[in-house]
mmCIF file of C-alpha atoms in Angstrom:
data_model
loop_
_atom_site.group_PDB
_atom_site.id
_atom_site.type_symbol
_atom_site.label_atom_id
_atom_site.label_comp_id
_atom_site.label_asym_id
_atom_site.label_seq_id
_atom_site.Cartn_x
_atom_site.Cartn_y
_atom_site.Cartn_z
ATOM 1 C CA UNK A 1 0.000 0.000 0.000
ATOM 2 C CA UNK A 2 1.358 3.494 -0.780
ATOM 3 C CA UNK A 3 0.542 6.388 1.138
ATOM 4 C CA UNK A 4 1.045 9.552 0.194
ATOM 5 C CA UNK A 5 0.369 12.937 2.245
ATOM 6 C CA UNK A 6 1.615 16.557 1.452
ATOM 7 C CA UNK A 7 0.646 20.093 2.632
ATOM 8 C CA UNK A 8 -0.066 21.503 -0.733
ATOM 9 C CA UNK A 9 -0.515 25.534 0.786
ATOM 10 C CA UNK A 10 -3.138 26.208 -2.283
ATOM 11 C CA UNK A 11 -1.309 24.679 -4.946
ATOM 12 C CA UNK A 12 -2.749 24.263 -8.524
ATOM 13 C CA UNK A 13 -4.714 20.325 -9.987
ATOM 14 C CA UNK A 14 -1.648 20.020 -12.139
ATOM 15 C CA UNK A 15 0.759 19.447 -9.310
ATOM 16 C CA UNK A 16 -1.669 16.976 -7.747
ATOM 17 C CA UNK A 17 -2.426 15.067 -11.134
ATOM 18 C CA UNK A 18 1.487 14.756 -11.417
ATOM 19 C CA UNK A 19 1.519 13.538 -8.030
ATOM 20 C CA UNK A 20 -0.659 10.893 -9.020
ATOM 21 C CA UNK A 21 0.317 10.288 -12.114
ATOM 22 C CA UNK A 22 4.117 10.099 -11.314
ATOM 23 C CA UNK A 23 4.115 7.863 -7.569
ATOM 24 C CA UNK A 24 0.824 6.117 -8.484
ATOM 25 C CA UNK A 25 -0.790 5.863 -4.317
ATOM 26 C CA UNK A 26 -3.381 4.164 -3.136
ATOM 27 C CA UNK A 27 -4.160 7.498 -1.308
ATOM 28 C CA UNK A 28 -3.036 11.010 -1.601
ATOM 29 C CA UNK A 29 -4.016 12.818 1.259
ATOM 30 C CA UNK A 30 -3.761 16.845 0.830
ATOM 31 C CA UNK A 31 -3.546 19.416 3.715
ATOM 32 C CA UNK A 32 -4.179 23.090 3.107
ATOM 33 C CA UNK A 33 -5.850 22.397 -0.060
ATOM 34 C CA UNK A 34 -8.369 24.793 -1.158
ATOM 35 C CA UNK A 35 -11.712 23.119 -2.024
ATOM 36 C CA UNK A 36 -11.728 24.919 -5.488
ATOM 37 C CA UNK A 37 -8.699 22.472 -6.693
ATOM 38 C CA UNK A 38 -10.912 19.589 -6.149
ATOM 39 C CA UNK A 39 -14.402 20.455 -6.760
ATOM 40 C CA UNK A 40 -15.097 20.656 -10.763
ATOM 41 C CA UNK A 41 -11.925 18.793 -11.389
ATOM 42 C CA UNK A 42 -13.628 15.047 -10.530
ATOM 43 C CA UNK A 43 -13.479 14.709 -14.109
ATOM 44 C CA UNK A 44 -9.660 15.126 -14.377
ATOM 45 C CA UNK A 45 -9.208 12.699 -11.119
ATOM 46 C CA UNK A 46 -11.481 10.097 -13.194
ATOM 47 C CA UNK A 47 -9.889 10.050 -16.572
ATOM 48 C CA UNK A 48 -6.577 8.514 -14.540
ATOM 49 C CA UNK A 49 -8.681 6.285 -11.967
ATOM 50 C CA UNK A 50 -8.760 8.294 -8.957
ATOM 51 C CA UNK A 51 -11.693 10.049 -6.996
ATOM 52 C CA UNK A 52 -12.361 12.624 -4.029
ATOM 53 C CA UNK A 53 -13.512 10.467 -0.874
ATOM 54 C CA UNK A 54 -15.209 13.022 0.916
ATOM 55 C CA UNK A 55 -14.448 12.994 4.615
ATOM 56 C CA UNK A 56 -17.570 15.293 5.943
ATOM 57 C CA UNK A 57 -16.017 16.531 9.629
ATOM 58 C CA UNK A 58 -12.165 17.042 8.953
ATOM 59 C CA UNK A 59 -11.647 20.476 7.123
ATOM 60 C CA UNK A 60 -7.872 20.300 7.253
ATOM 61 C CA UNK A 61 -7.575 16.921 5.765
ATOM 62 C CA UNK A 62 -8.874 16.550 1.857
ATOM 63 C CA UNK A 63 -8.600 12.295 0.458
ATOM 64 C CA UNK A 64 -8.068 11.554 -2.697
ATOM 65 C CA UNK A 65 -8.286 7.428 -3.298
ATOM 66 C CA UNK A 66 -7.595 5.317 -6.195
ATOM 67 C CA UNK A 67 -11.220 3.964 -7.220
ATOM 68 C CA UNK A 68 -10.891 0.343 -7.080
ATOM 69 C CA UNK A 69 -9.503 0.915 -2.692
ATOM 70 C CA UNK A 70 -12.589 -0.108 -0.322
ATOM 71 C CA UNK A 71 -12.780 1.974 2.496
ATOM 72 C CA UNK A 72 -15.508 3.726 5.122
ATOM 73 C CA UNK A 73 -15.003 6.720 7.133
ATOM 74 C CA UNK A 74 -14.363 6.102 10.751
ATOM 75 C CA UNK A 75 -14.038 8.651 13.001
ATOM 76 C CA UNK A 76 -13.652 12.692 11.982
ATOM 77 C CA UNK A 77 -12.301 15.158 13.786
ATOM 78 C CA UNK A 78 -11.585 19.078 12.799
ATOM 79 C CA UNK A 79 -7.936 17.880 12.706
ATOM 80 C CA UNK A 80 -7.652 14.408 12.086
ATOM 81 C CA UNK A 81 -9.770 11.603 9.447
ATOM 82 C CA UNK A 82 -10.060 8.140 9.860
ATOM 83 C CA UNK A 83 -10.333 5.641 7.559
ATOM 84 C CA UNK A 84 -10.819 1.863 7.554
ATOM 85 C CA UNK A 85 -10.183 -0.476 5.451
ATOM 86 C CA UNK A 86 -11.762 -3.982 6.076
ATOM 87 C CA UNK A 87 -9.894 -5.895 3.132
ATOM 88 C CA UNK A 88 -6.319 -5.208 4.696
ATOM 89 C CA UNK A 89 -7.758 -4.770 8.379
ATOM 90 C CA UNK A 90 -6.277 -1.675 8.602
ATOM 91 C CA UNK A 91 -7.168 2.049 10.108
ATOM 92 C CA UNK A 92 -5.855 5.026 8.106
ATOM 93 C CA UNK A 93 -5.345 8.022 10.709
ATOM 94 C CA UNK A 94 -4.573 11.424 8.290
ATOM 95 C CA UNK A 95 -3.788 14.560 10.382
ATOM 96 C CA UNK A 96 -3.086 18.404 10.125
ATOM 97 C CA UNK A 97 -2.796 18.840 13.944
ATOM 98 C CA UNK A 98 -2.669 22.587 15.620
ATOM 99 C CA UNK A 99 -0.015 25.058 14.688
ATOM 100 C CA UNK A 100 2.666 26.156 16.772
ATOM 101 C CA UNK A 101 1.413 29.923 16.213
ATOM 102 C CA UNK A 102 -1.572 29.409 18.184
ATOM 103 C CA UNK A 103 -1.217 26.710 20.789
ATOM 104 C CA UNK A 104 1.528 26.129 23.844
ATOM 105 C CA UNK A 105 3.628 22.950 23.570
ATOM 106 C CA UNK A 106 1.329 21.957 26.700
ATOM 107 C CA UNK A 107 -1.784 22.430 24.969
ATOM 108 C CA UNK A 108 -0.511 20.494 21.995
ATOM 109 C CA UNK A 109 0.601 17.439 24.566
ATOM 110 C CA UNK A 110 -3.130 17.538 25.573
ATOM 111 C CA UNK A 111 -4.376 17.556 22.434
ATOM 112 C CA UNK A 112 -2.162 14.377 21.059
ATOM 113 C CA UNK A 113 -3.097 13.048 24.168
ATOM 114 C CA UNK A 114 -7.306 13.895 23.828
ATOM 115 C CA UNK A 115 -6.716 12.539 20.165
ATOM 116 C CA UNK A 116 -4.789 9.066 21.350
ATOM 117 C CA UNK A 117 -6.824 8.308 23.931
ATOM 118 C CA UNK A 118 -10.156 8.891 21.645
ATOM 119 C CA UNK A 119 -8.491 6.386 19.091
ATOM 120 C CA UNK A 120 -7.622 3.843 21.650
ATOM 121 C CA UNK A 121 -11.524 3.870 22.901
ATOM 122 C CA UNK A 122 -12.939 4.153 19.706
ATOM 123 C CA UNK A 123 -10.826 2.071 17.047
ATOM 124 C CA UNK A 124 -8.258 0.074 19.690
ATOM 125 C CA UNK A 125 -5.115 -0.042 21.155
ATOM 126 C CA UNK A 126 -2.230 0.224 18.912
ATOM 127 C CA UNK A 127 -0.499 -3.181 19.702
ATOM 128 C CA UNK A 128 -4.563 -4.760 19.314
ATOM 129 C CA UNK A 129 -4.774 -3.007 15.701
ATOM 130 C CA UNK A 130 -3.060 -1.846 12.815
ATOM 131 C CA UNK A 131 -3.165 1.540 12.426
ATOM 132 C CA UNK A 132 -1.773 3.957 10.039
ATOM 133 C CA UNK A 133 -1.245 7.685 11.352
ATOM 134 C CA UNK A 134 0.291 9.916 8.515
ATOM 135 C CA UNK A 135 0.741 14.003 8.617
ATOM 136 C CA UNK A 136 1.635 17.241 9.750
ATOM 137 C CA UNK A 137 1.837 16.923 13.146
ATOM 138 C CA UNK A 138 3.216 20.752 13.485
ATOM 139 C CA UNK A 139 5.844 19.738 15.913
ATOM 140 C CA UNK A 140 9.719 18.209 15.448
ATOM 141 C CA UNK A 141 9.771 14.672 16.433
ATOM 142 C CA UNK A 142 12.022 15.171 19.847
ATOM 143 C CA UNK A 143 9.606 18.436 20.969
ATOM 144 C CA UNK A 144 7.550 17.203 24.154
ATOM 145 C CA UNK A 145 3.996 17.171 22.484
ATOM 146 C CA UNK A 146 5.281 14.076 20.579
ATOM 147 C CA UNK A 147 6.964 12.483 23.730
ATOM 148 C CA UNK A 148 4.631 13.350 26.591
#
């Protein structure tokens, strides 16, 4: 399975047809994406067997599938979009967490936390179920939202 996420900040449908066309994912999931470079170019995602998989709930997270992948929509968050899919067994988690601009390392920690402990109620724990997480978490790797 090939993944694919980027943080397009309003680019144009040519760079994500190229995307598509050049690394060939399963899913292509876009952050910052304006819904104008999706909506009225179905057509274009068609012609080379992909579609839009809405994901009503997560603004920050746009999906873009490869038609023949069977999936559902799982849980949706403002931040975060969940998807499962019941041929591989397998939960998809696609994020564009809080910046850095607006929120204290502590009340990022919190919110990773809020968001881990909603998947491990809702979905299960991560040695119980594969799971998938994938995106901009808007924090280094080492910085203590990641590690608390």
């Amino acid at each position: 399975m090939k993944v694919v996420y980027w943080n397009t900040k309003g680019c144009s449908i040519k760079y994500i047809l190229d995307i598509l066309s050049d690394l060939r994912p399963d899913f292509l999931f876009l952050a910052e994406s304006d819904d104008d470079v999706i909506e009225g170019n179905e057509g274009l995602l068609d012609a080379i067997n992909y579609e839009y998989f809405e994901n009503p709930g997560c603004f920050r997270v746009k999906v873009i599938k490869e038609k023949s992948i069977v999936c559902n929509l799982n849980l949706q968050n403002s931040y975060y979009t969940v998807l499962y899919l019941p041929i591989q067994d397998l939960y998809i988690i696609s994020l564009h967490l809080p910046s850095q601009l607006y929120n204290s390392f502590d009340g990022l920690k919190n919110f990773v936390r809020r968001m881990r402990e909603n998947i491990d109620v809702n979905i299960g724990k991560s040695n119980d179920t594969r799971v998938l997480i994938i995106g901009d978490f808007n924090v280094n790797p080492f910085e203590s939202p990641m590690i608390g």
